Amino acid sequence: MTVDAESRRAPRAAAVRHSAVRPQAPGYRRDIDGLRAVAILLVVVYHVWIGRVSGGVDVFLMISAFFLTGSFVRRMDAGKPLAVGSLLLSRFRRLMPAASVVLAATLGACWLLLPQTAWPQLWKEGWASLGYVQNWVLAIDGVDYYAHDSALASPLQHFWSLSVQGQVFVLWPVLFLLGALLVRWTKKSTTTVMAWLFGLVFAGSLAFSIWETVDLQTFAYFDTGARLWEFAAGSLLALVVPLLRLNRFLRAALGWIGLAGIVVCGMVIDVRGGFPGYLALWPIVSAALVIVAGTRPKGEHPELGEFGPGRFLATRPVLFLGRDAYALYLAHWPVLILWLSVRERPQASFLDGAAIIAISLALARLVTVLVERPLRLRAGERGVGWRNAVVILTCAAIVSAVLVPWQWGTTMHVATLQQDHKQAYTGAQGQPGVATVDDEIPVVPGANTPWDDNWTSLDLDCTGRFASQADLVQEHCRQTSNAEDAQRVVVVIGNSHAQQMTSAVQAVAEQRGWGIVMIFRPWCSLAADHPVATEEMRCDEWQTAALDHIAAIHPDAVFTVVTAAAMDSPDEQMIAGLDDLLDGFDGAGIPVVGLRDTPRSAVTNYFTCAVERLPCDFPVAGALAAENPVTAYGGRMRLVDFTPWICPQGTCHVVIGHIAVYLDMNHVSAQFARTLAPALDQQLGDFLKP
C-alpha cells in the first residue's frame, strides 16, 4: 500500500503551483498523495461503518505500479543500470518497518485477547504476512472446505494486499530487465517496448481474472495472477500520460468523474463478492482519470487555472490524512477486528466506529512518526545495500520475537501435558462433561493440533482396481495400504460426515482384517437431493460416477450416512431416495451399513466450547428425532447409531473422556470417532467377521 518515495518527499524547488508536475518528473504529486488519502479514508469508513469493501485498495495497487514504472523508465532512458538488487532492498526497507511493527503488535494483542482456537490460524497467517504470501493462505483457505472457520475475519487479513504488492515488486523488475534486453535488440524506445510488455500482462491477466472470478471468485480475489492487470494498468498509465494532450476543461471533467467514481464504487458494486474481474475496472479507470486530470501537458503555462479535483486533493486537510495513509491502512483493520471480538459484536455501531477510527488515526500517526519517517530514504535514493538488509532482517526479527515464543511455547507446553496424561484420553469410553472442569488436562484435539490431523484420511490415494477414471471421484478417493490384499474390502462413501466416521470403521477394520476404500466429496451425500450444495459442487455428477465405481469394485459392504440431521432441530429425516439407493445395492448384491447422522448446530461452535471449557452441552431431544428415522429399514441394511455414545443419557456433550467430540458445529473429530470403534463393533456383531 505504498507509493514510490518520489511521490512523498521531494526538494521544495521541484514543486510547482497547482500540482503541475508531469508523472515522469521526480517531483512531488500532491494530488496523488491526496488521492491516496481519499482511498484510505474510503477503505476505513467502508470497513468500520458499512461492513463492505470500497475498492480503495485497487486504487493503491494501481498507483504503486504507476510510480514504480516511472522510476524504472527514467533510469532506462538515462542509460543507467537498473540495479534490481538495490531496488528490491530499498523497496522492502520502505515497506517492512511499519508493517512489521503493526504485525508484531497485532499478534501480541491477539495472544492476549483472542481464544486459543484462533491461535493456530494466526500463527500461520503471521508467518505468511511476514513472508508476503498472506494472499495465498487466504485464497487457499477461502475455497478449502476443511479450513478452520472463524466467526470474525482475521485481524491479519488486510496483509493480503501488501503480499500481492510485494510479489509484484519482485516481478516488475524482471519485466524491466526483459524490456531492457528488448530495447537493445529491437532498437525501439523504452516506452514502446514496455507498453507492449505491460499491454500483454494487462490483457492476459484481465482475461484470466474475468474467467477465474466467474468460476472461483473467492480464490480469485486474493490471486496475484488475477490482480496483475491492475498493476499493469498503472504502468501503462505512467507510459501513456506524457503523450496525452488534453485541454484543462476536459481534464477537469474527467478528474471529477474519476473522483466521483472512486467514492461511489463500493456503494454501487459488490467489491468483495465480484472482484477482481471486469468490475475492478471501475476503480482503476476512475483513479486513472484523476491522475490524468492532474497532469499538465508539456508547455502549458502553470498560471492557468485548475478546475479539476487536483486543487481539492492538494489541500492541507487531505494531505494531512495522506501522510499517514500507509500506517492507517495497517492499523485500522486489526483495531476494528479486535474491538468487535472483545465486544462480541458482528459490526461496529456509529459510536464504536468513531472510537475505532480515532484510535486508528492516533496509532497511524505514531507509526509514521516513530517508525516509518526515521527509516525513510530521501526521494530518489536507494540507500546502502547492507544497511537496507539490516533494516529488513531487524523487521523480521521483531515479528519472530512474538511468534516464536507464542507458537513454540504453547505447542511444547500442551504436548508435555498430553504426554503426562495420555491415559486420560478415553473418548467415547470415558466420562462426559469434563469440559467445565479445570483439571489441567488439555482437550484433544486442541487449538494447537494441526487442523489436517483432525480430519480422517487413509494411507493412500486409490490405485489399481480401486482407482476411478472419473476425476470427480478420484479427487477424494483414499484406501488403506492393505486394501489390495485384504480378503474383505468395505467402502465408506458420502460427504464429510461419512468421512469422519471412517475413523471408527478403520479401527474395526484393523481388528477384522478389512481393507477400506473411502470415497467422499464435501457437501455431497448419496441422497437424491443436495439442499446445501450448489451446482458448482457437481454433487449429482459425482454421485452417479461414485455409484458406478462402487459397482465396479463390488466391495463386501458399503458404509454410508442414511439420515440427515437438521440444524438445532429434531426434524431429522432419512435421506431422500433411500429406497432407490437400497434397491440398487440389493440388485448388485452389496450389503449396506446405514449410519445415523450426528447432531448439528447453526450457531454454536462446539470445538470452541471444548477448548475454552465452556458449558455448551445440549439435549439430544432438540437436535435429533426421538426415533431413528430409518428404524423400519433394519431388515434391508445393518443400522448403526452412535447417539448413545455421543449423547449419553439424553445429553450431547462437547467433550467426552477428555477428547473433543466435535471439530466445529457438526463434524465429529477424527480423534473422537476412532474411540467409537467398540460401539461400532458391538452394533455390527458378526457382520463380515472373519
C-alpha positions in Angstrom: 0.0 0.0 0.0 2.9 2.3 -0.5 3.6 4.7 -3.3 7.1 5.4 -4.5 9.0 7.7 -2.2 9.2 10.2 -5.1 5.6 11.0 -4.6 6.1 11.7 -0.9 9.1 13.9 -0.5 11.0 16.0 -3.0 13.0 19.2 -2.9 10.7 22.1 -2.5 12.1 23.7 -5.6 10.8 20.8 -7.7 7.2 21.6 -6.8 5.2 23.8 -9.0 1.9 25.6 -8.4 -1.3 23.6 -8.7 0.5 20.3 -8.7 1.5 20.9 -12.3 4.2 18.2 -12.4 4.5 15.6 -15.1 4.2 12.0 -13.9 7.7 11.2 -15.1 9.3 14.1 -13.3 10.8 13.3 -9.9 8.6 16.0 -8.4 6.0 15.7 -5.7 2.5 15.0 -7.0 0.4 16.4 -4.2 -2.8 15.4 -6.0 -1.8 11.8 -6.0 -0.9 12.0 -2.3 -4.4 13.4 -1.8 -5.9 10.6 -3.9 -4.2 8.1 -1.6 -5.8 9.9 1.3 -9.3 9.7 -0.2 -8.8 6.0 -1.0 -7.7 5.1 2.5 -10.5 7.1 4.0 -13.0 5.2 1.9 -11.3 1.9 2.9 -11.6 2.7 6.6 -15.2 4.1 6.5 -16.5 1.2 4.5 -14.8 -1.4 6.7 -15.8 0.2 10.0 -19.3 1.5 9.4 -20.7 -0.1 6.3 -19.2 -3.5 6.5 -18.3 -3.6 2.8 -15.2 -3.2 0.6 -14.8 0.2 -1.1 -12.4 -0.5 -4.0 -9.8 1.8 -2.5 -7.3 -1.0 -2.3 -7.4 -1.3 -6.0 -6.5 2.4 -6.3 -3.5 1.8 -4.1 -2.3 -1.1 -6.2 -2.5 0.8 -9.4 -0.8 3.9 -8.0 2.1 1.9 -6.7 2.8 0.5 -10.2 2.4 4.0 -11.7 5.4 5.3 -9.7 7.5 2.2 -9.8 7.2 2.2 -13.6 8.1 5.9 -13.8 11.2 5.3 -11.8 12.4 2.4 -14.0 11.6 4.2 -17.2 13.6 7.3 -16.2 16.6 5.1 -15.4 16.4 3.2 -18.7 16.0 6.5 -20.7 19.0 7.9 -18.9 21.1 4.8 -19.7 21.6 4.0 -16.0 21.8 0.3 -14.9 18.5 -0.9 -13.4 20.3 -2.2 -10.3 17.4 -4.5 -9.4 19.0 -5.8 -6.2 19.4 -2.4 -4.7 15.9 -1.5 -5.8 14.3 -4.5 -4.1 16.2 -3.9 -0.9 15.2 -0.3 -0.8 11.5 -1.1 -1.6 11.2 -3.7 1.2 13.1 -1.4 3.5 10.3 1.1 2.8 7.5 -1.4 3.2 8.6 -3.5 6.2 9.3 -1.3 9.2 5.7 0.0 9.7 4.2 -3.3 8.6 6.4 -5.4 10.9 5.7 -3.2 13.9 2.0 -3.3 13.3 2.1 -7.0 12.6 4.0 -7.8 15.8 1.7 -5.6 17.9 -1.4 -7.2 16.4 -0.1 -10.7 17.1 0.7 -9.7 20.7 -2.8 -8.3 21.1 -4.3 -11.5 19.6 -2.3 -13.6 22.0 -3.9 -11.7 24.9 -7.4 -11.2 23.6 -8.4 -13.9 21.2 -9.4 -17.5 22.2 -6.9 -20.4 21.8 -8.9 -21.8 18.9 -7.9 -18.8 16.8 -4.2 -19.2 17.6 -3.0 -21.8 15.0 -4.6 -19.8 12.2 -2.9 -16.6 13.5 0.4 -18.3 13.6 0.1 -19.4 10.0 -1.1 -16.0 8.8 1.6 -14.2 10.9 4.4 -16.1 9.1 2.6 -15.7 5.8 2.2 -11.9 6.3 5.9 -11.6 7.2 6.8 -13.6 4.1 4.5 -11.7 1.8 2.4 -14.7 0.9 -0.7 -14.0 3.1 -2.9 -13.7 0.0 -2.2 -17.3 -1.0 -3.1 -18.5 2.5 -6.4 -16.7 2.4 -7.0 -17.8 -1.2 -6.5 -21.5 -0.3 -8.4 -21.3 3.0 -11.2 -19.4 1.2 -12.0 -22.4 -1.0 -10.9 -25.1 1.3 -13.9 -26.9 2.8 -11.7 -28.2 5.6 -10.1 -24.9 6.6 -10.7 -23.8 10.2 -13.6 -21.4 10.3 -14.0 -18.3 12.4 -16.9 -16.1 13.2 -14.8 -13.0 12.7 -12.4 -12.1 9.9 -8.7 -12.5 10.7 -7.0 -9.4 12.2 -4.3 -10.0 9.7 -6.5 -10.4 6.6 -5.6 -7.0 5.2 -2.0 -8.1 4.7 -3.1 -9.8 1.6 -2.8 -6.7 -0.5 0.7 -6.0 0.9 1.6 -9.5 -0.1 0.4 -9.1 -3.6 2.2 -5.8 -3.9 5.4 -7.3 -2.5 5.2 -10.1 -5.1 4.7 -7.5 -7.9 7.7 -5.5 -6.6 9.8 -8.7 -7.3 8.1 -9.5 -10.7 8.2 -6.0 -12.2 12.0 -5.6 -12.2 12.2 -8.9 -14.0 9.9 -7.4 -16.7 12.1 -4.3 -16.9 15.2 -6.5 -17.3 13.5 -8.2 -20.2 12.4 -4.8 -21.5 16.0 -3.6 -21.4 17.1 -6.5 -23.5 14.4 -6.0 -26.0 15.2 -2.3 -26.3 18.8 -3.2 -27.2 17.7 -5.9 -29.6 14.9 -4.0 -31.4 16.3 -0.5 -31.1 12.8 0.6 -30.1 12.1 3.2 -27.5 11.7 2.2 -23.8 8.1 3.5 -23.9 7.2 1.3 -26.9 8.8 -1.9 -25.6 7.4 -1.6 -22.1 4.0 -0.6 -23.4 3.9 -3.9 -25.4 5.1 -5.9 -22.4 2.6 -4.3 -19.9 -0.1 -4.5 -22.5 0.4 -8.3 -22.8 0.3 -8.6 -19.0 -2.8 -6.4 -18.8 -4.7 -8.3 -21.4 -3.7 -11.8 -20.2 -4.2 -11.1 -16.6 -7.6 -9.4 -17.1 -8.9 -12.3 -19.2 -7.7 -14.7 -16.6 -9.2 -12.6 -13.8 -12.6 -12.5 -15.5 -12.6 -16.3 -16.1 -11.4 -17.1 -12.6 -13.8 -14.7 -10.9 -16.7 -16.4 -12.6 -15.7 -19.9 -11.6 -13.8 -19.3 -8.4 -14.3 -15.8 -7.1 -13.2 -16.4 -3.5 -9.8 -17.6 -4.7 -9.5 -15.0 -7.5 -10.0 -12.2 -5.0 -6.6 -13.0 -3.5 -4.9 -14.5 -6.5 -1.9 -12.4 -7.7 -2.4 -13.6 -11.2 -5.9 -12.2 -11.3 -4.6 -8.9 -9.9 -1.5 -8.3 -12.2 -3.6 -6.4 -14.7 -4.4 -3.7 -12.1 -0.6 -3.1 -11.7 -0.2 -3.2 -15.4 -2.8 -0.6 -15.8 -0.8 1.7 -13.5 2.3 1.0 -15.6 0.6 1.7 -18.9 -0.7 4.9 -17.4 2.8 6.0 -16.5 3.9 5.4 -20.1 0.9 7.0 -21.8 0.1 10.1 -19.7 3.1 12.2 -21.0 1.8 11.6 -24.6 -1.7 12.9 -23.9 -2.7 16.4 -25.0 -6.0 17.3 -23.3 -7.2 20.8 -22.6 -7.7 21.8 -19.0 -11.5 21.8 -19.2 -11.7 18.2 -20.5 -9.1 17.1 -17.9 -11.1 18.7 -15.1 -14.3 17.0 -16.3 -12.5 13.6 -16.4 -11.0 14.2 -13.0 -14.2 14.9 -11.3 -15.9 11.9 -12.9 -13.0 9.8 -11.8 -13.1 11.0 -8.2 -16.9 10.5 -8.0 -16.4 7.0 -9.4 -13.9 6.2 -6.7 -16.2 7.5 -3.9 -19.4 5.6 -5.1 -17.7 2.4 -6.2 -18.3 0.4 -3.1 -21.9 1.6 -2.9 -22.8 0.5 -6.4 -20.7 -2.6 -6.8 -20.2 -5.7 -4.6 -16.5 -5.3 -4.4 -15.9 -8.2 -2.0 -18.1 -10.6 -3.9 -17.5 -9.6 -7.5 -13.8 -8.5 -7.8 -11.3 -8.6 -9.3 -12.9 -9.4 -12.7 -14.1 -6.8 -15.1 -15.9 -5.0 -12.3 -12.5 -3.9 -10.9 -12.1 -1.7 -14.0 -14.3 0.8 -12.2 -11.9 2.0 -9.5 -8.9 1.5 -11.8 -10.3 3.6 -14.6 -11.6 6.2 -12.1 -8.1 6.6 -10.5 -6.6 6.9 -13.9 -8.9 9.7 -14.8 -7.9 11.6 -11.6 -4.2 11.2 -12.3 -4.7 12.3 -15.9 -6.6 15.4 -14.7 -3.7 16.5 -12.5 -1.1 16.2 -15.3 -0.4 19.2 -17.4 0.8 18.7 -21.0 4.3 20.0 -21.6 4.3 23.7 -22.4 1.0 24.5 -20.6 1.5 27.6 -18.5 1.3 26.9 -14.8 -0.5 30.1 -14.1 -3.6 28.8 -15.9 -6.4 28.0 -13.6 -7.0 24.5 -12.2 -10.6 23.3 -12.4 -10.1 19.6 -11.7 -10.1 17.7 -8.4 -6.3 18.3 -8.0 -6.8 21.5 -6.1 -9.1 19.7 -3.6 -6.8 16.7 -3.3 -3.8 19.0 -2.6 -5.5 20.9 0.3 -3.9 20.6 3.7 -6.6 18.6 5.4 -6.5 15.9 2.7 -2.7 15.9 2.6 -2.7 15.7 6.4 -4.5 12.4 6.1 -2.4 11.3 3.2 0.9 11.4 5.1 -0.3 8.6 7.3 -2.2 6.6 4.7 0.0 3.6 4.7 0.1 3.3 8.5 -3.6 4.0 8.7 -4.3 1.1 6.4 -2.1 -1.2 8.5 -3.6 -0.1 11.8 -7.3 0.3 11.3 -8.2 -3.3 10.4 -6.7 -5.1 13.5 -8.2 -2.4 15.7 -11.6 -3.0 14.1 -11.5 -6.8 14.3 -10.1 -6.9 17.9 -12.7 -4.3 19.0 -15.5 -6.4 17.6 -14.1 -9.6 19.1 -13.7 -8.2 22.6 -17.2 -6.6 22.5 -18.7 -9.7 20.8 -20.4 -7.8 18.0 -20.6 -8.5 14.3 -20.4 -4.9 13.3 -19.5 -1.6 14.9 -22.1 0.9 15.9 -21.7 4.6 15.0 -20.0 5.4 18.3 -17.9 2.3 18.3 -16.8 3.2 14.7 -15.9 6.7 15.7 -13.7 5.4 18.5 -12.1 2.8 16.2 -11.2 5.4 13.7 -9.9 7.8 16.3 -7.7 5.1 17.8 -6.5 4.0 14.3 -5.6 7.6 13.4 -3.6 8.1 16.6 -1.8 4.8 16.1 -1.1 5.6 12.4 0.4 8.9 13.4 2.7 7.2 16.0 3.8 4.6 13.5 4.6 7.2 10.9 6.5 9.5 13.2 8.3 6.9 15.3 8.9 4.1 12.7 8.3 5.0 9.1 9.7 8.5 8.9 13.0 7.9 10.7 13.8 5.0 8.4 12.6 6.5 5.1 15.1 7.2 2.4 15.2 10.5 0.7 13.4 10.8 -2.6 15.3 9.1 -5.5 17.8 7.4 -3.1 18.1 3.7 -2.7 20.4 3.7 0.3 23.3 1.4 1.2 22.6 -2.2 0.4 23.9 -3.7 3.7 22.0 -1.1 5.8 18.8 -1.9 3.9 19.4 -5.6 4.6 19.9 -4.9 8.3 16.6 -3.0 8.5 14.8 -5.8 6.7 16.3 -8.5 9.0 15.5 -6.4 12.0 11.9 -6.2 10.9 11.7 -9.9 10.5 13.3 -10.4 13.9 10.7 -8.1 15.6 7.8 -10.3 14.3 9.6 -13.5 15.0 10.2 -12.3 18.6 6.5 -12.5 19.1 5.6 -15.6 17.0 8.3 -18.0 18.1 7.8 -17.9 21.9 4.0 -17.8 21.4 3.8 -20.7 19.0 6.6 -22.8 20.2 5.9 -22.2 23.9 2.3 -23.1 23.6 2.8 -26.2 21.5 5.5 -27.6 23.7 3.5 -26.9 26.9 0.4 -28.7 25.6 2.4 -31.6 24.2 4.0 -32.1 27.6 0.6 -32.1 29.4 -0.9 -34.5 26.8 2.0 -36.9 27.3 1.8 -36.7 31.0 -2.0 -37.5 30.9 -2.2 -39.8 27.9 -4.1 -42.5 29.9 -6.9 -40.0 30.4 -7.8 -39.8 26.7 -10.6 -42.4 26.6 -13.1 -40.6 24.4 -16.4 -42.4 24.0 -15.4 -44.9 26.6 -14.8 -42.3 29.3 -16.8 -39.8 31.3 -18.6 -36.9 29.7 -18.7 -33.3 30.8 -15.0 -32.6 31.7 -15.0 -29.5 29.5 -16.0 -27.4 32.5 -13.5 -29.0 34.9 -10.3 -27.1 35.4 -8.2 -30.3 35.7 -5.2 -29.0 33.7 -5.6 -31.9 31.2 -5.8 -30.3 27.7 -8.5 -31.4 25.4 -7.6 -33.5 22.3 -7.7 -32.3 19.6 -6.6 -28.9 21.0 -6.3 -25.5 19.5 -2.7 -26.2 18.6 -3.4 -29.5 16.9 -2.6 -29.3 13.1 -6.0 -28.8 11.5 -5.5 -31.6 8.9 -4.9 -34.1 11.7 -8.5 -33.6 12.9 -9.9 -34.9 9.6 -10.0 -38.6 8.7 -7.7 -39.7 5.9 -6.5 -43.2 4.8 -3.0 -44.3 3.8 -3.0 -43.9 0.0 -4.8 -42.4 -2.9 -6.9 -45.0 -4.7 -4.8 -47.1 -7.0 -5.1 -50.2 -9.1 -8.6 -51.6 -9.3 -9.7 -49.0 -6.7 -8.7 -46.0 -8.8 -11.6 -44.3 -10.7 -11.4 -43.0 -14.2 -13.7 -40.2 -13.1 -11.7 -37.2 -11.8 -14.5 -36.1 -9.5 -14.4 -39.5 -7.8 -10.6 -39.9 -7.8 -10.1 -36.5 -6.3 -11.3 -37.7 -2.9 -10.7 -41.4 -3.1 -8.4 -43.0 -0.5 -7.6 -46.5 0.5 -5.8 -48.4 3.3 -2.5 -49.9 2.4 -3.8 -53.4 2.9 -6.9 -52.9 0.6 -5.4 -54.7 -2.4 -4.6 -57.9 -0.5 -7.4 -57.9 2.1 -9.9 -60.8 1.9 -12.7 -58.3 2.5 -13.0 -54.7 1.3 -15.5 -52.2 2.5 -16.3 -48.8 1.0 -17.2 -45.8 3.0 -19.0 -43.3 0.8 -20.7 -39.9 1.3 -19.9 -36.4 2.4 -17.6 -35.2 5.1 -19.8 -36.7 7.9 -19.2 -40.2 6.4 -15.6 -39.3 6.0 -15.2 -38.6 9.7 -16.9 -41.9 10.7 -14.3 -43.7 8.7 -12.1 -43.4 11.7 -14.4 -45.7 13.6 -14.6 -48.1 10.6 -10.9 -48.1 10.3 -10.4 -49.1 13.9 -12.8 -52.0 13.5 -11.3 -52.9 10.1 -7.8 -53.3 11.8 -9.3 -55.8 14.2 -11.2 -57.7 11.5 -8.7 -57.6 8.7 -10.7 -55.5 6.3 -9.3 -53.2 3.6 -11.1 -49.8 3.3 -11.8 -47.6 0.3 -13.1 -44.1 1.2 -15.0 -42.2 -1.5 -16.2 -38.8 -0.4 -16.9 -35.3 -1.5 -17.7 -32.3 0.7 -21.4 -31.4 0.7 -22.3 -34.4 -1.4 -24.1 -37.5 0.1 -25.9 -40.4 -1.6 -29.2 -38.6 -1.1 -31.4 -37.9 -4.2 -31.2 -34.2 -3.4 -28.4 -31.9 -2.1 -30.1 -28.9 -0.5 -26.9 -27.4 1.0 -24.8 -27.9 -2.1 -24.5 -25.6 -5.1 -24.4 -26.5 -8.8 -20.6 -25.8 -8.9 -20.1 -28.7 -6.4 -21.4 -31.1 -9.1 -22.9 -33.5 -6.5 -25.2 -35.3 -8.9 -22.4 -35.9 -11.4 -20.2 -37.1 -8.6 -22.9 -39.4 -7.1 -23.5 -41.1 -10.5 -19.8 -41.7 -11.1 -19.2 -42.8 -7.5 -22.0 -45.4 -7.6 -20.7 -46.8 -10.9 -17.3 -47.0 -9.3 -18.6 -49.0 -6.4 -20.4 -51.3 -8.7 -17.0 -51.9 -10.5 -15.2 -52.5 -7.2 -18.0 -54.7 -5.8 -17.0 -54.4 -2.2 -18.1 -56.7 0.6 -20.1 -53.8 2.2 -20.9 -50.2 1.8 -21.0 -47.8 4.8 -22.9 -44.5 4.3 -24.9 -41.9 6.3 -28.6 -42.5 5.7 -30.2 -39.8 7.8 -29.9 -36.0 7.7 -30.0 -34.1 11.0 -31.4 -30.6 11.0 -29.7 -27.6 12.4 -30.7 -27.1 16.1 -33.9 -29.0 15.4 -35.4 -32.5 16.0 -36.6 -32.5 12.4 -34.2 -35.3 11.4 -35.2 -37.1 8.1 -34.0 -40.2 6.3 -32.1 -39.2 3.1 -34.2 -38.6 0.0 -34.3 -41.5 -2.4 -33.2 -44.1 0.2 -35.5 -46.8 -1.3 -34.0 -46.5 -4.8 -30.5 -46.4 -3.3 -31.0 -49.6 -1.4 -32.7 -51.3 -4.5 -29.5 -50.5 -6.4 -27.2 -52.1 -3.8 -29.5 -55.0 -3.4 -29.5 -55.7 -7.1 -25.7 -55.6 -7.1 -25.6 -57.9 -4.0 -23.7 -55.4 -1.9 -24.7 -55.2 1.8 -25.2 -51.7 3.3 -24.4 -50.4 6.7 -26.5 -47.3 7.4 -25.0 -44.7 9.8 -27.2 -42.3 11.6 -26.2 -38.6 11.3 -24.8 -36.6 14.2 -26.5 -33.6 15.9 -25.5 -30.3 14.5 -25.9 -26.6 15.1 -26.1 -23.4 13.0 -24.8 -21.1 15.8 -22.6 -22.9 18.3 -19.1 -23.9 17.5 -18.7 -27.0 19.8 -15.0 -27.2 19.3 -14.5 -23.7 20.7 -16.6 -24.7 23.6 -14.4 -27.8 24.2 -11.1 -26.0 24.0 -12.3 -23.0 26.0 -14.1 -25.2 28.6 -17.4 -23.6 28.0 -20.7 -25.2 29.1 -22.2 -25.9 25.7 -23.7 -29.4 26.2 -27.2 -29.7 24.8 -30.2 -32.1 25.0 -30.4 -34.6 22.2 -34.2 -34.1 22.1 -33.7 -30.7 20.5 -31.2 -32.0 17.9 -32.4 -35.4 16.6 -35.7 -37.2 16.1 -37.0 -39.2 19.0 -36.5 -42.4 17.0 -34.0 -43.1 14.3 -35.9 -42.3 11.0 -34.6 -45.4 9.3 -35.6 -47.9 12.0 -38.1 -49.5 9.7 -35.2 -50.3 7.2 -33.5 -52.6 9.7 -34.4 -55.6 7.5 -32.7 -54.1 4.4 -29.4 -52.8 6.0 -27.4 -53.0 9.1 -28.2 -49.9 11.2 -25.6 -48.2 13.3 -26.4 -45.4 15.7 -23.7 -43.7 17.7 -26.1 -41.3 19.5 -26.0 -43.2 22.9 -22.2 -42.6 22.9 -22.2 -39.0 21.7 -25.3 -38.1 23.7 -25.3 -40.4 26.7 -28.4 -40.2 29.0 -30.1 -37.7 26.6 -27.3 -35.0 26.7 -24.9 -34.4 23.8 -21.5 -33.4 25.2 -18.8 -31.4 23.6 -16.1 -33.3 25.5 -16.1 -37.0 26.5 -13.1 -38.7 28.0 -11.0 -35.6 27.5 -11.5 -35.7 23.7 -13.4 -33.1 21.8 -16.4 -34.7 20.2 -16.8 -32.0 17.5 -14.5 -30.1 15.3 -17.0 -27.3 14.6 -20.7 -27.1 14.5 -21.5 -30.5 13.1 -18.4 -32.6 12.3 -17.2 -35.3 14.7 -13.4 -35.1 15.3 -11.4 -37.9 13.9 -9.8 -38.5 17.3 -13.2 -39.0 18.9 -14.6 -41.1 16.0 -11.9 -43.6 16.5 -12.9 -44.1 20.1 -16.4 -45.1 18.8 -14.9 -48.3 17.4 -16.2 -50.5 20.3 -19.6 -49.1 19.8 -19.4 -49.9 16.0 -18.0 -53.4 16.7 -20.9 -54.0 19.1 -23.6 -53.0 16.6 -22.0 -54.9 13.7 -21.9 -58.1 15.7 -21.0 -61.0 13.4 -21.3 -58.8 10.2 -18.3 -59.6 8.0 -16.4 -61.2 10.9 -13.6 -63.5 9.8 
